[in-house]
Coordinates of C-alpha atoms in Angstrom, one line a residue:
M1 CA -7.2 -9.7 -22.9
E2 CA -5.7 -11.2 -19.7
I3 CA -2.6 -9.0 -20.0
L4 CA -4.9 -5.9 -19.9
I5 CA -6.5 -7.1 -16.7
V6 CA -3.0 -7.6 -15.2
I7 CA -1.9 -4.1 -16.3
L8 CA -5.1 -2.6 -14.9
Y9 CA -4.6 -4.4 -11.5
L10 CA -1.0 -3.1 -11.4
A11 CA -2.0 0.4 -12.5
I12 CA -4.5 1.0 -9.7
P13 CA -2.0 0.8 -6.8
I14 CA 0.7 2.5 -8.8
A15 CA -1.6 5.4 -9.5
L16 CA -2.5 5.6 -5.8
G17 CA 1.1 5.7 -4.8
Y18 CA 2.0 8.2 -7.5
S19 CA -0.8 10.6 -6.4
L20 CA 0.4 10.3 -2.8
V21 CA 4.0 10.9 -3.8
N22 CA 2.9 14.0 -5.9
L23 CA 0.9 15.3 -2.9
I24 CA 3.8 14.8 -0.4
C25 CA 6.6 16.0 -2.7
M26 CA 5.0 19.1 -4.0
K27 CA 7.9 21.5 -3.5
N28 CA 10.9 19.4 -4.6
S29 CA 10.7 17.8 -8.0
L30 CA 11.8 14.2 -8.0
P31 CA 12.6 12.5 -11.3
F32 CA 9.8 10.5 -12.9
Y33 CA 11.5 7.1 -12.4
V34 CA 12.0 7.8 -8.7
K35 CA 8.4 8.8 -8.3
L36 CA 7.4 5.6 -10.1
M37 CA 9.5 3.4 -7.9
L38 CA 8.2 5.0 -4.8
S39 CA 4.6 4.9 -6.0
Y40 CA 4.8 1.1 -6.7
G41 CA 6.0 0.4 -3.1
I42 CA 3.6 2.8 -1.4
G43 CA 0.6 1.7 -3.6
T44 CA 1.1 -2.0 -3.1
G45 CA 1.7 -1.5 0.6
L46 CA -1.5 0.4 1.0
L47 CA -3.4 -2.2 -1.1
T48 CA -2.0 -5.0 1.1
N49 CA -3.1 -3.3 4.2
W50 CA -6.5 -2.6 2.7
V51 CA -7.0 -6.3 2.0
I52 CA -5.9 -7.1 5.6
I53 CA -8.5 -4.7 6.9
L54 CA -11.2 -6.2 4.7
S55 CA -10.3 -9.7 5.8
F56 CA -10.3 -8.6 9.5
L57 CA -13.8 -7.1 9.0
K58 CA -14.9 -10.3 7.2
I59 CA -15.9 -8.4 4.1
P60 CA -15.8 -10.7 1.0
L61 CA -12.8 -10.0 -1.2
N62 CA -13.8 -9.2 -4.7
A63 CA -12.8 -6.8 -7.3
I64 CA -15.3 -4.1 -6.2
S65 CA -14.6 -4.2 -2.5
I66 CA -10.9 -4.1 -3.1
N67 CA -10.5 -1.7 -6.1
L68 CA -13.3 0.7 -5.7
P69 CA -12.1 2.3 -2.4
I70 CA -8.5 2.3 -3.7
F71 CA -9.6 4.0 -7.0
T72 CA -11.8 6.5 -5.1
L73 CA -8.9 7.4 -2.8
T74 CA -6.6 7.8 -5.9
L75 CA -9.0 10.2 -7.4
F76 CA -9.4 12.2 -4.2
L77 CA -5.6 12.4 -3.7
T78 CA -5.2 13.5 -7.3
Y79 CA -7.8 16.2 -6.9
L80 CA -6.0 17.4 -3.7
S81 CA -2.7 17.4 -5.6
I82 CA -4.1 19.4 -8.5
K83 CA -5.9 21.8 -6.2
K84 CA -2.7 22.4 -4.2
R85 CA -0.5 22.8 -7.3
F86 CA -2.7 25.5 -8.9
K87 CA -3.4 27.3 -5.6
S88 CA -1.9 30.7 -5.7
E89 CA 1.1 31.0 -3.5
P90 CA 1.5 34.1 -1.3
K91 CA 4.2 36.6 -2.3
T92 CA 6.0 36.4 1.0
L93 CA 7.6 33.2 2.2
K94 CA 6.5 32.0 5.5
R95 CA 9.1 30.3 7.7
N96 CA 6.6 28.4 9.8
M97 CA 7.2 24.7 9.9
T98 CA 3.7 23.2 9.9
L99 CA 2.8 19.7 8.9
D100 CA -0.1 19.3 6.6
P101 CA -2.7 16.6 7.4
I102 CA -1.6 14.2 4.7
S103 CA 2.0 14.2 6.0
C104 CA 0.8 13.6 9.5
L105 CA -1.4 10.8 8.4
F106 CA 1.4 9.2 6.4
C107 CA 3.8 9.5 9.4
S108 CA 1.3 8.0 11.8
Y109 CA 0.8 5.1 9.4
I110 CA 4.5 4.4 9.3
L111 CA 4.7 4.6 13.1
Y112 CA 1.8 2.2 13.3
I113 CA 3.5 -0.3 11.0
L114 CA 6.7 0.0 12.9
C115 CA 5.0 -0.5 16.3
F116 CA 3.1 -3.6 14.9
I117 CA 6.4 -5.1 13.6
F118 CA 8.1 -4.5 17.0
W119 CA 5.1 -5.9 18.9
S120 CA 5.0 -9.0 16.6
G121 CA 8.7 -9.6 17.1
I122 CA 8.3 -9.5 20.9
N123 CA 5.1 -11.5 21.2
I124 CA 5.7 -14.3 18.7
P125 CA 8.3 -16.8 20.0
I126 CA 11.2 -17.7 17.8
S127 CA 10.2 -21.3 17.9
E128 CA 7.0 -20.5 16.0
W129 CA 8.8 -18.7 13.1
D130 CA 9.6 -22.0 11.5
T131 CA 6.0 -23.0 11.8
Y132 CA 4.8 -19.9 10.0
S133 CA 7.3 -20.5 7.2
T134 CA 6.3 -24.1 6.8
L135 CA 2.6 -23.1 6.7
E136 CA 3.4 -20.5 4.1
K137 CA 5.2 -23.0 1.9
K138 CA 2.3 -25.4 2.2
T139 CA -0.1 -22.7 1.2
K140 CA 2.0 -21.8 -1.8
T141 CA 2.1 -25.4 -2.8
I142 CA -1.7 -25.8 -2.6
Y143 CA -2.2 -22.5 -4.5
Y144 CA 0.3 -23.2 -7.3
N145 CA -0.6 -26.9 -7.8
Q146 CA -4.3 -26.5 -7.2
S147 CA -4.3 -29.8 -5.4
L148 CA -3.1 -31.6 -2.2
V149 CA -1.0 -34.2 -4.1
Y150 CA 2.4 -32.7 -3.4
L151 CA 1.7 -31.7 0.1
S152 CA 3.1 -35.0 1.6
F153 CA 6.6 -34.0 0.5
I154 CA 6.6 -30.9 2.7

């Protein structure tokens, strides 16, 4: 039963990423395995940022507050993808290069992440990088051992 829960929790971000990849790559057909690899990275990245937003807004992290908006967004993007796929195309080809709103949103999201990484690299001194890695190791030790016993060795 636990394996089904793990598969479900992996399937939700993968489905989100897959629907987003299908929506963006409508014209050119990518192989299924490439779409699956892209969808895993995109979906888990969006899920991670959603959890950061929830933590920033001090909303309690539970299965409903995390998965319900992600699942709803997945359904909405799938609906847009299906609607766009079955939309009748005009007989003449237009040569206008216009960006659809989804591509603009995705590009602005990537730009935001790049600016945040650049800002963090400039504003966090190099001397504190070791502090963050030590804190991360202590956090992993507490999480995996479920106790403070082995914390004195770090």
